[in-house]
PDB file of C-alpha atoms and ligand atoms in Angstrom:
ATOM      1  CA  UNK A 819     -16.922   1.109  18.294  1.00 84.00           C
ATOM      2  CA  UNK A 820     -15.585  -0.301  15.005  1.00 95.00           C
ATOM      3  CA  UNK A 821     -12.952  -2.994  14.680  1.00 97.00           C
ATOM      4  CA  UNK A 822     -10.273  -3.606  12.071  1.00 98.00           C
ATOM      5  CA  UNK A 823      -8.402  -6.807  11.312  1.00 97.00           C
ATOM      6  CA  UNK A 824      -4.821  -5.640  11.710  1.00 97.00           C
ATOM      7  CA  UNK A 825      -1.979  -7.490  10.029  1.00 95.00           C
ATOM      8  CA  UNK A 826       0.711  -5.062  11.181  1.00 95.00           C
ATOM      9  CA  UNK A 827       0.983  -1.775  13.044  1.00 97.00           C
ATOM     10  CA  UNK A 828       4.443  -0.267  13.123  1.00 96.00           C
ATOM     11  CA  UNK A 829       6.506   2.896  12.963  1.00 97.00           C
ATOM     12  CA  UNK A 830       9.072   3.325  10.193  1.00 96.00           C
ATOM     13  CA  UNK A 831      10.252   5.586   7.394  1.00 95.00           C
ATOM     14  CA  UNK A 832       7.999   5.676   4.361  1.00 96.00           C
ATOM     15  CA  UNK A 833      10.120   4.054   1.657  1.00 93.00           C
ATOM     16  CA  UNK A 834       8.057   4.772  -1.464  1.00 94.00           C
ATOM     17  CA  UNK A 835       6.384   7.551  -3.394  1.00 94.00           C
ATOM     18  CA  UNK A 836       5.543  11.091  -2.388  1.00 94.00           C
ATOM     19  CA  UNK A 837       6.360  10.694   1.309  1.00 96.00           C
ATOM     20  CA  UNK A 838       9.646   8.824   0.847  1.00 95.00           C
ATOM     21  CA  UNK A 839      11.765   9.474   3.960  1.00 95.00           C
ATOM     22  CA  UNK A 840       8.893  10.757   6.118  1.00 97.00           C
ATOM     23  CA  UNK A 841       8.482   9.153   9.569  1.00 98.00           C
ATOM     24  CA  UNK A 842       5.259   7.217   9.344  1.00 98.00           C
ATOM     25  CA  UNK A 843       2.901   4.949  11.228  1.00 98.00           C
ATOM     26  CA  UNK A 844       1.856   2.007   9.071  1.00 97.00           C
ATOM     27  CA  UNK A 845      -1.505   0.387   9.673  1.00 98.00           C
ATOM     28  CA  UNK A 846      -1.679  -2.742   7.521  1.00 97.00           C
ATOM     29  CA  UNK A 847      -5.204  -4.132   7.378  1.00 98.00           C
ATOM     30  CA  UNK A 848      -6.087  -7.664   6.355  1.00 97.00           C
ATOM     31  CA  UNK A 849      -7.664  -8.650   3.027  1.00 98.00           C
ATOM     32  CA  UNK A 850      -7.057  -8.141  -0.687  1.00 98.00           C
ATOM     33  CA  UNK A 851      -9.027  -8.712  -3.874  1.00 98.00           C
ATOM     34  CA  UNK A 852      -5.844  -9.801  -5.727  1.00 98.00           C
ATOM     35  CA  UNK A 853      -3.078 -12.398  -5.289  1.00 96.00           C
ATOM     36  CA  UNK A 854      -0.336 -10.986  -7.537  1.00 95.00           C
ATOM     37  CA  UNK A 855       1.321 -14.408  -7.775  1.00 94.00           C
ATOM     38  CA  UNK A 856       3.095 -13.434 -11.008  1.00 91.00           C
ATOM     39  CA  UNK A 857       5.605 -10.990  -9.492  1.00 87.00           C
ATOM     40  CA  UNK A 858       9.172 -12.112 -10.175  1.00 83.00           C
ATOM     41  CA  UNK A 859       8.040 -15.104 -12.250  1.00 87.00           C
ATOM     42  CA  UNK A 860       8.422 -15.869 -15.963  1.00 89.00           C
ATOM     43  CA  UNK A 861       5.361 -14.619 -17.857  1.00 85.00           C
ATOM     44  CA  UNK A 862       2.359 -16.912 -17.366  1.00 87.00           C
ATOM     45  CA  UNK A 863       3.794 -18.693 -14.298  1.00 92.00           C
ATOM     46  CA  UNK A 864       2.744 -18.176 -10.713  1.00 92.00           C
ATOM     47  CA  UNK A 865       4.814 -18.248  -7.543  1.00 92.00           C
ATOM     48  CA  UNK A 866       4.569 -21.282  -5.267  1.00 92.00           C
ATOM     49  CA  UNK A 867       6.754 -19.838  -2.490  1.00 93.00           C
ATOM     50  CA  UNK A 868       3.842 -19.163  -0.162  1.00 94.00           C
ATOM     51  CA  UNK A 869       2.577 -22.727  -0.570  1.00 93.00           C
ATOM     52  CA  UNK A 870       5.686 -24.024   1.211  1.00 91.00           C
ATOM     53  CA  UNK A 871       5.256 -21.520   4.040  1.00 94.00           C
ATOM     54  CA  UNK A 872       1.558 -22.329   4.369  1.00 94.00           C
ATOM     55  CA  UNK A 873       2.388 -26.037   4.817  1.00 93.00           C
ATOM     56  CA  UNK A 874       4.185 -25.199   8.064  1.00 93.00           C
ATOM     57  CA  UNK A 875       2.094 -22.236   9.155  1.00 90.00           C
ATOM     58  CA  UNK A 876       1.655 -23.869  12.580  1.00 89.00           C
ATOM     59  CA  UNK A 877       5.342 -23.099  13.254  1.00 89.00           C
ATOM     60  CA  UNK A 878       4.640 -19.362  13.235  1.00 89.00           C
ATOM     61  CA  UNK A 879       2.766 -17.626  15.992  1.00 86.00           C
ATOM     62  CA  UNK A 880       3.908 -14.117  15.223  1.00 85.00           C
ATOM     63  CA  UNK A 881       3.719 -12.220  11.933  1.00 84.00           C
ATOM     64  CA  UNK A 882       7.365 -11.123  12.290  1.00 83.00           C
ATOM     65  CA  UNK A 883       8.612 -14.741  12.205  1.00 88.00           C
ATOM     66  CA  UNK A 884       7.198 -15.379   8.720  1.00 91.00           C
ATOM     67  CA  UNK A 885       9.733 -15.841   5.906  1.00 90.00           C
ATOM     68  CA  UNK A 886      10.138 -13.115   3.290  1.00 86.00           C
ATOM     69  CA  UNK A 887       9.469 -14.126  -0.303  1.00 88.00           C
ATOM     70  CA  UNK A 888      11.301 -13.185  -3.503  1.00 83.00           C
ATOM     71  CA  UNK A 889       8.351 -13.920  -5.816  1.00 88.00           C
ATOM     72  CA  UNK A 890       4.632 -13.228  -5.653  1.00 90.00           C
ATOM     73  CA  UNK A 891       3.075 -10.678  -3.293  1.00 92.00           C
ATOM     74  CA  UNK A 892       5.584  -9.665  -0.616  1.00 87.00           C
ATOM     75  CA  UNK A 893       2.759  -8.986   1.876  1.00 91.00           C
ATOM     76  CA  UNK A 894       1.084 -12.358   1.353  1.00 95.00           C
ATOM     77  CA  UNK A 895       0.215 -12.808   5.023  1.00 95.00           C
ATOM     78  CA  UNK A 896      -1.923  -9.670   4.917  1.00 96.00           C
ATOM     79  CA  UNK A 897      -4.569 -11.337   2.745  1.00 97.00           C
ATOM     80  CA  UNK A 898      -4.001 -15.093   2.430  1.00 96.00           C
ATOM     81  CA  UNK A 899      -6.672 -16.740   4.626  1.00 96.00           C
ATOM     82  CA  UNK A 900      -4.162 -19.376   5.773  1.00 96.00           C
ATOM     83  CA  UNK A 901      -2.374 -16.663   7.756  1.00 95.00           C
ATOM     84  CA  UNK A 902      -5.397 -14.752   9.010  1.00 94.00           C
ATOM     85  CA  UNK A 903      -5.044 -15.981  12.597  1.00 93.00           C
ATOM     86  CA  UNK A 904      -1.888 -13.829  12.805  1.00 94.00           C
ATOM     87  CA  UNK A 905      -3.972 -10.667  12.241  1.00 95.00           C
ATOM     88  CA  UNK A 906      -6.100  -9.867  15.303  1.00 95.00           C
ATOM     89  CA  UNK A 907      -9.365  -7.921  15.215  1.00 97.00           C
ATOM     90  CA  UNK A 908      -8.623  -4.733  17.147  1.00 98.00           C
ATOM     91  CA  UNK A 909     -10.980  -1.985  18.238  1.00 98.00           C
ATOM     92  CA  UNK A 910     -10.272   1.485  16.892  1.00 98.00           C
ATOM     93  CA  UNK A 911      -9.661   2.555  20.511  1.00 98.00           C
ATOM     94  CA  UNK A 912      -6.970  -0.077  20.931  1.00 98.00           C
ATOM     95  CA  UNK A 913      -5.363   0.874  17.590  1.00 98.00           C
ATOM     96  CA  UNK A 914      -5.276   4.580  18.514  1.00 98.00           C
ATOM     97  CA  UNK A 915      -3.647   3.776  21.872  1.00 98.00           C
ATOM     98  CA  UNK A 916      -1.078   1.496  20.240  1.00 98.00           C
ATOM     99  CA  UNK A 917      -0.254   4.245  17.749  1.00 98.00           C
ATOM    100  CA  UNK A 918       0.399   6.656  20.624  1.00 98.00           C
ATOM    101  CA  UNK A 919       2.681   4.078  22.137  1.00 98.00           C
ATOM    102  CA  UNK A 920       4.856   3.701  19.037  1.00 98.00           C
ATOM    103  CA  UNK A 921       5.090   7.412  18.180  1.00 98.00           C
ATOM    104  CA  UNK A 922       8.370   8.847  19.539  1.00 97.00           C
ATOM    105  CA  UNK A 923       6.656  11.791  21.305  1.00 96.00           C
ATOM    106  CA  UNK A 924       3.496   9.832  22.199  1.00 97.00           C
ATOM    107  CA  UNK A 925       1.480  12.173  19.989  1.00 96.00           C
ATOM    108  CA  UNK A 926       1.402  13.321  16.348  1.00 98.00           C
ATOM    109  CA  UNK A 927       4.092  15.779  15.258  1.00 96.00           C
ATOM    110  CA  UNK A 928       5.517  15.514  11.726  1.00 95.00           C
ATOM    111  CA  UNK A 929       4.635  11.825  11.307  1.00 97.00           C
ATOM    112  CA  UNK A 930       2.108  10.714   8.748  1.00 97.00           C
ATOM    113  CA  UNK A 931      -0.266   7.764   8.753  1.00 98.00           C
ATOM    114  CA  UNK A 932      -0.109   5.129   6.021  1.00 98.00           C
ATOM    115  CA  UNK A 933      -3.132   2.875   5.744  1.00 98.00           C
ATOM    116  CA  UNK A 934      -2.013  -0.080   3.695  1.00 97.00           C
ATOM    117  CA  UNK A 935      -2.731  -3.736   3.109  1.00 95.00           C
ATOM    118  CA  UNK A 936      -3.674  -5.980   1.526  1.00 95.00           C
ATOM    119  CA  UNK A 937      -6.134  -3.632  -0.088  1.00 98.00           C
ATOM    120  CA  UNK A 938      -7.174  -1.048   2.509  1.00 98.00           C
ATOM    121  CA  UNK A 939     -10.195   0.256   0.582  1.00 98.00           C
ATOM    122  CA  UNK A 940     -12.099  -3.040   0.612  1.00 96.00           C
ATOM    123  CA  UNK A 941     -14.639  -3.337   3.442  1.00 91.00           C
ATOM    124  CA  UNK A 942     -12.694  -1.309   6.024  1.00 96.00           C
ATOM    125  CA  UNK A 943     -13.834   2.090   4.700  1.00 97.00           C
ATOM    126  CA  UNK A 944     -16.691   1.955   7.199  1.00 96.00           C
ATOM    127  CA  UNK A 945     -14.295   1.604  10.166  1.00 97.00           C
ATOM    128  CA  UNK A 946     -11.795   4.384   9.396  1.00 98.00           C
ATOM    129  CA  UNK A 947     -14.012   7.282  10.574  1.00 98.00           C
ATOM    130  CA  UNK A 948     -14.114   5.807  14.104  1.00 98.00           C
ATOM    131  CA  UNK A 949     -10.342   5.538  14.123  1.00 98.00           C
ATOM    132  CA  UNK A 950      -9.650   8.977  12.647  1.00 98.00           C
ATOM    133  CA  UNK A 951     -12.181  10.663  14.971  1.00 98.00           C
ATOM    134  CA  UNK A 952     -10.538   9.149  18.052  1.00 98.00           C
ATOM    135  CA  UNK A 953      -9.295  11.988  20.319  1.00 98.00           C
ATOM    136  CA  UNK A 954      -5.734  10.587  20.145  1.00 98.00           C
ATOM    137  CA  UNK A 955      -5.783  11.037  16.357  1.00 98.00           C
ATOM    138  CA  UNK A 956      -6.717  14.735  16.430  1.00 97.00           C
ATOM    139  CA  UNK A 957      -3.150  15.901  15.727  1.00 97.00           C
ATOM    140  CA  UNK A 958      -2.793  13.817  12.574  1.00 98.00           C
ATOM    141  CA  UNK A 959      -2.422  15.980   9.467  1.00 97.00           C
ATOM    142  CA  UNK A 960      -1.499  13.626   6.617  1.00 98.00           C
ATOM    143  CA  UNK A 961      -2.837  10.234   5.574  1.00 98.00           C
ATOM    144  CA  UNK A 962      -1.879   8.023   2.661  1.00 98.00           C
ATOM    145  CA  UNK A 963      -4.009   5.140   1.472  1.00 98.00           C
ATOM    146  CA  UNK A 964      -1.782   2.639  -0.337  1.00 98.00           C
ATOM    147  CA  UNK A 965      -4.250   1.032  -2.703  1.00 98.00           C
ATOM    148  CA  UNK A 966      -4.267  -1.084  -5.848  1.00 98.00           C
ATOM    149  CA  UNK A 967      -6.740   1.378  -7.353  1.00 98.00           C
ATOM    150  CA  UNK A 968      -9.644  -0.983  -7.918  1.00 98.00           C
ATOM    151  CA  UNK A 969     -11.986  -0.016  -5.087  1.00 98.00           C
ATOM    152  CA  UNK A 970     -14.573   2.728  -5.327  1.00 97.00           C
ATOM    153  CA  UNK A 971     -15.081   4.918  -2.281  1.00 97.00           C
ATOM    154  CA  UNK A 972     -18.470   4.542  -0.625  1.00 97.00           C
ATOM    155  CA  UNK A 973     -20.707   7.615  -0.488  1.00 97.00           C
ATOM    156  CA  UNK A 974     -20.417   7.702   3.311  1.00 97.00           C
ATOM    157  CA  UNK A 975     -16.640   7.512   3.181  1.00 98.00           C
ATOM    158  CA  UNK A 976     -16.456  10.253   0.544  1.00 97.00           C
ATOM    159  CA  UNK A 977     -18.482  12.561   2.798  1.00 97.00           C
ATOM    160  CA  UNK A 978     -16.279  11.650   5.733  1.00 98.00           C
ATOM    161  CA  UNK A 979     -13.032  12.341   3.848  1.00 98.00           C
ATOM    162  CA  UNK A 980     -14.251  15.815   2.823  1.00 96.00           C
ATOM    163  CA  UNK A 981     -15.200  16.532   6.430  1.00 97.00           C
ATOM    164  CA  UNK A 982     -11.906  15.221   7.852  1.00 98.00           C
ATOM    165  CA  UNK A 983      -9.795  17.182   5.418  1.00 97.00           C
ATOM    166  CA  UNK A 984     -11.587  20.470   5.901  1.00 96.00           C
ATOM    167  CA  UNK A 985     -11.863  20.287   9.693  1.00 96.00           C
ATOM    168  CA  UNK A 986      -8.238  21.353  10.254  1.00 95.00           C
ATOM    169  CA  UNK A 987      -6.063  23.612   8.116  1.00 94.00           C
ATOM    170  CA  UNK A 988      -3.196  21.798   6.398  1.00 94.00           C
ATOM    171  CA  UNK A 989      -4.686  18.315   6.408  1.00 97.00           C
ATOM    172  CA  UNK A 990      -3.864  16.227   3.356  1.00 97.00           C
ATOM    173  CA  UNK A 991      -5.133  12.950   1.945  1.00 98.00           C
ATOM    174  CA  UNK A 992      -3.062  10.991  -0.557  1.00 98.00           C
ATOM    175  CA  UNK A 993      -3.915   7.915  -2.591  1.00 98.00           C
ATOM    176  CA  UNK A 994      -0.777   6.052  -3.578  1.00 98.00           C
ATOM    177  CA  UNK A 995      -2.105   3.836  -6.348  1.00 98.00           C
ATOM    178  CA  UNK A 996      -0.008   0.787  -7.159  1.00 97.00           C
ATOM    179  CA  UNK A 997      -1.926  -0.286 -10.242  1.00 97.00           C
ATOM    180  CA  UNK A 998      -1.105  -3.870 -11.151  1.00 96.00           C
ATOM    181  CA  UNK A 999       0.456  -4.573 -14.562  1.00 95.00           C
ATOM    182  CA  UNK A1000       0.367  -8.019 -16.238  1.00 94.00           C
ATOM    183  CA  UNK A1001       3.671  -8.973 -14.501  1.00 90.00           C
ATOM    184  CA  UNK A1002       1.608  -9.220 -11.288  1.00 93.00           C
ATOM    185  CA  UNK A1003      -0.403 -12.059 -12.784  1.00 94.00           C
ATOM    186  CA  UNK A1004      -3.640 -10.062 -12.528  1.00 96.00           C
ATOM    187  CA  UNK A1005      -5.824  -9.345 -15.572  1.00 97.00           C
ATOM    188  CA  UNK A1006      -5.622  -5.922 -17.180  1.00 98.00           C
ATOM    189  CA  UNK A1007      -9.374  -5.345 -17.155  1.00 98.00           C
ATOM    190  CA  UNK A1008      -9.558  -6.129 -13.434  1.00 98.00           C
ATOM    191  CA  UNK A1009      -6.527  -4.073 -12.482  1.00 98.00           C
ATOM    192  CA  UNK A1010      -6.477  -0.944 -14.656  1.00 98.00           C
ATOM    193  CA  UNK A1011      -9.589   1.008 -13.709  1.00 98.00           C
ATOM    194  CA  UNK A1012      -8.993   4.673 -14.610  1.00 98.00           C
ATOM    195  CA  UNK A1013     -12.453   5.897 -13.589  1.00 98.00           C
ATOM    196  CA  UNK A1014     -11.988   4.560 -10.074  1.00 98.00           C
ATOM    197  CA  UNK A1015      -8.640   6.290  -9.663  1.00 98.00           C
ATOM    198  CA  UNK A1016      -9.816   9.583 -11.166  1.00 98.00           C
ATOM    199  CA  UNK A1017     -12.411   9.758  -8.390  1.00 97.00           C
ATOM    200  CA  UNK A1018      -9.683   9.609  -5.725  1.00 98.00           C
ATOM    201  CA  UNK A1019      -8.381  12.941  -7.022  1.00 97.00           C
ATOM    202  CA  UNK A1020     -11.517  14.688  -5.744  1.00 94.00           C
ATOM    203  CA  UNK A1021     -10.328  14.157  -2.183  1.00 92.00           C
ATOM    204  CA  UNK A1022      -6.662  15.027  -2.381  1.00 91.00           C
ATOM    205  CA  UNK A1023      -3.560  13.929  -4.197  1.00 96.00           C
ATOM    206  CA  UNK A1024      -3.494  10.685  -6.149  1.00 98.00           C
ATOM    207  CA  UNK A1025      -0.518   9.272  -7.970  1.00 98.00           C
ATOM    208  CA  UNK A1026       0.263   6.082  -9.865  1.00 98.00           C
ATOM    209  CA  UNK A1027       3.167   3.842  -8.925  1.00 97.00           C
ATOM    210  CA  UNK A1028       4.048   1.087 -11.373  1.00 96.00           C
ATOM    211  CA  UNK A1029       6.306  -1.785 -10.331  1.00 91.00           C
ATOM    212  CA  UNK A1030       8.774  -2.408 -13.181  1.00 91.00           C
ATOM    213  CA  UNK A1031      11.247  -5.199 -13.890  1.00 86.00           C
ATOM    214  CA  UNK A1032      11.518  -5.390 -17.672  1.00 90.00           C
ATOM    215  CA  UNK A1033      11.043  -3.357 -20.823  1.00 93.00           C
ATOM    216  CA  UNK A1034       7.753  -5.178 -21.321  1.00 94.00           C
ATOM    217  CA  UNK A1035       6.582  -3.864 -17.921  1.00 94.00           C
ATOM    218  CA  UNK A1036       7.681  -0.378 -18.943  1.00 96.00           C
ATOM    219  CA  UNK A1037       5.607  -0.594 -22.118  1.00 98.00           C
ATOM    220  CA  UNK A1038       2.553  -1.802 -20.201  1.00 98.00           C
ATOM    221  CA  UNK A1039       3.044   0.987 -17.649  1.00 98.00           C
ATOM    222  CA  UNK A1040       3.157   3.609 -20.400  1.00 98.00           C
ATOM    223  CA  UNK A1041       0.027   2.110 -21.994  1.00 98.00           C
ATOM    224  CA  UNK A1042      -1.767   2.125 -18.626  1.00 98.00           C
ATOM    225  CA  UNK A1043      -0.645   5.683 -17.878  1.00 98.00           C
ATOM    226  CA  UNK A1044      -2.094   6.863 -21.175  1.00 98.00           C
ATOM    227  CA  UNK A1045      -5.412   5.144 -20.353  1.00 98.00           C
ATOM    228  CA  UNK A1046      -5.527   6.949 -16.979  1.00 98.00           C
ATOM    229  CA  UNK A1047      -4.671  10.253 -18.644  1.00 98.00           C
ATOM    230  CA  UNK A1048      -7.377   9.733 -21.267  1.00 98.00           C
ATOM    231  CA  UNK A1049      -9.890   9.302 -18.444  1.00 98.00           C
ATOM    232  CA  UNK A1050      -8.803  12.648 -16.950  1.00 98.00           C
ATOM    233  CA  UNK A1051      -6.198  11.578 -14.408  1.00 98.00           C
ATOM    234  CA  UNK A1052      -3.907  14.501 -13.501  1.00 97.00           C
ATOM    235  CA  UNK A1053      -1.548  13.027 -10.927  1.00 97.00           C
ATOM    236  CA  UNK A1054       2.109  12.077 -11.116  1.00 98.00           C
ATOM    237  CA  UNK A1055       3.308   8.744 -12.474  1.00 98.00           C
ATOM    238  CA  UNK A1056       6.149   6.866 -10.760  1.00 98.00           C
ATOM    239  CA  UNK A1057       8.206   3.907 -11.878  1.00 97.00           C
ATOM    240  CA  UNK A1058       9.376   1.740  -8.983  1.00 93.00           C
ATOM    241  CA  UNK A1059      11.742  -1.254  -9.208  1.00 90.00           C
ATOM    242  CA  UNK A1060      10.415  -4.721  -8.506  1.00 82.00           C
ATOM    243  CA  UNK A1061      12.174  -6.376  -5.585  1.00 72.00           C
ATOM    244  CA  UNK A1062      10.918  -7.325  -2.158  1.00 66.00           C
ATOM    245  CA  UNK A1063      14.393  -8.730  -1.428  1.00 70.00           C
ATOM    246  CA  UNK A1064      17.665  -6.887  -1.830  1.00 78.00           C
ATOM    247  CA  UNK A1065      19.199  -9.141  -4.504  1.00 77.00           C
ATOM    248  CA  UNK A1066      16.268  -8.538  -6.885  1.00 73.00           C
ATOM    249  CA  UNK A1067      15.961  -4.855  -5.990  1.00 78.00           C
ATOM    250  CA  UNK A1068      19.688  -4.252  -6.648  1.00 80.00           C
ATOM    251  CA  UNK A1069      19.366  -5.752 -10.111  1.00 80.00           C
ATOM    252  CA  UNK A1070      16.519  -3.444 -11.074  1.00 86.00           C
ATOM    253  CA  UNK A1071      16.750  -0.118  -9.285  1.00 89.00           C
ATOM    254  CA  UNK A1072      19.171   1.746 -11.567  1.00 91.00           C
ATOM    255  CA  UNK A1073      17.666   0.561 -14.848  1.00 93.00           C
ATOM    256  CA  UNK A1074      14.175   1.501 -13.659  1.00 95.00           C
ATOM    257  CA  UNK A1075      15.401   4.955 -12.614  1.00 95.00           C
ATOM    258  CA  UNK A1076      16.889   5.407 -16.093  1.00 96.00           C
ATOM    259  CA  UNK A1077      13.639   4.286 -17.734  1.00 96.00           C
ATOM    260  CA  UNK A1078      11.670   6.784 -15.634  1.00 97.00           C
ATOM    261  CA  UNK A1079      14.055   9.603 -16.573  1.00 97.00           C
ATOM    262  CA  UNK A1080      13.878   8.745 -20.253  1.00 97.00           C
ATOM    263  CA  UNK A1081      10.104   9.129 -20.243  1.00 97.00           C
ATOM    264  CA  UNK A1082      10.036  12.216 -18.010  1.00 97.00           C
ATOM    265  CA  UNK A1083       8.356  10.276 -15.195  1.00 98.00           C
ATOM    266  CA  UNK A1084       9.135  10.092 -11.476  1.00 97.00           C
ATOM    267  CA  UNK A1085      11.252   7.367  -9.909  1.00 97.00           C
ATOM    268  CA  UNK A1086      10.282   5.910  -6.578  1.00 95.00           C
ATOM    269  CA  UNK A1087      12.773   3.945  -4.571  1.00 92.00           C
ATOM    270  CA  UNK A1088      11.771   1.235  -2.079  1.00 90.00           C
ATOM    271  CA  UNK A1089      13.903   2.527   0.765  1.00 87.00           C
ATOM    272  CA  UNK A1090      12.685  -0.239   3.056  1.00 83.00           C
ATOM    273  CA  UNK A1091      14.698  -2.760   1.009  1.00 80.00           C
ATOM    274  CA  UNK A1092      18.235  -1.261   1.220  1.00 80.00           C
ATOM    275  CA  UNK A1093      17.615   0.235   4.689  1.00 82.00           C
ATOM    276  CA  UNK A1094      15.802  -2.592   6.424  1.00 82.00           C
ATOM    277  CA  UNK A1095      15.924  -5.600   4.039  1.00 73.00           C
ATOM    278  CA  UNK A1096      12.132  -5.248   3.701  1.00 69.00           C
ATOM    279  CA  UNK A1097      11.642  -7.141   6.952  1.00 72.00           C
ATOM    280  CA  UNK A1098       8.167  -7.249   8.493  1.00 71.00           C
ATOM    281  CA  UNK A1099       7.530  -4.083  10.459  1.00 70.00           C
ATOM    282  CA  UNK A1100       9.517  -1.852   8.123  1.00 70.00           C
TER     283      UNK A1100
HETATM  284  S1  SF4 B 724      -2.665  -5.864  -4.566  1.00 70.87           S
HETATM  285 FE1  SF4 B 724      -0.895  -5.587  -3.213  1.00 70.87          FE
HETATM  286  S2  SF4 B 724      -1.402  -6.679  -1.309  1.00 70.87           S
HETATM  287 FE2  SF4 B 724      -2.870  -7.355  -2.892  1.00 70.87          FE
HETATM  288  S3  SF4 B 724      -1.949  -9.224  -3.664  1.00 70.87           S
HETATM  289 FE3  SF4 B 724      -1.261  -7.535  -4.998  1.00 70.87          FE
HETATM  290  S4  SF4 B 724       0.701  -6.851  -4.149  1.00 70.87           S
HETATM  291 FE4  SF4 B 724      -0.317  -8.118  -2.604  1.00 70.87          FE
END
């Protein structure tokens, strides 16, 4: 039986993208290939907020006690090795049983599964088939992988996804691709990989979700979108406001919605911020 290193497993409302408002189980796995320390910082600077938290990491013995951050990656504890002891290795059997426990009817109805991170398409691709084939997961119809769009799917996982999707009528697979712009602090050539994302479209729906704070971000997002289109990408493009905390989100949301409208693109909210203050487990 496979195991996954699980940062968080919780039930909430999907706050972003195509499934905004849909009751969802979130499986947040540990590990990421990026750091995104530039979010919320002046260009060229990196956030130090997590450094202060890491200094006193011994004070926290539960993921939910960790402070939220206004700059850098808002899910820092899902990949920073200094917090990895807060993410247990769980068998797929244990994960499936815990999912049943948190679902309101103790089985799948209209809820969808979000596999997020960190970056969920790193090494864990080999473990998902065991989880999704678990008898308790048979009623699941819709899955979203929330990815940064840099990881190719392995041949085995591609075969598995085709099989999973076609085994039951109405099943859907979605790749919600939050491609990282320069405001994240990551390099363009590492982050904008159109050929990788185009391949996701073979297995279901893929869309791009750009986090925007400024007009410079908007311009980079439009440049990236045209690179994806040139490579053959057909999916929707969303603009989403930066803001893991409400004060930052409130400053940005309306202007980002207006930017999206102006360019005929979709706007994605981050419902978890106004609804739940983006606390862990939401
Ligand atoms: S890709 Fe996502 S999880 Fe990874 S560091 Fe960036 S924002 Fe955080």
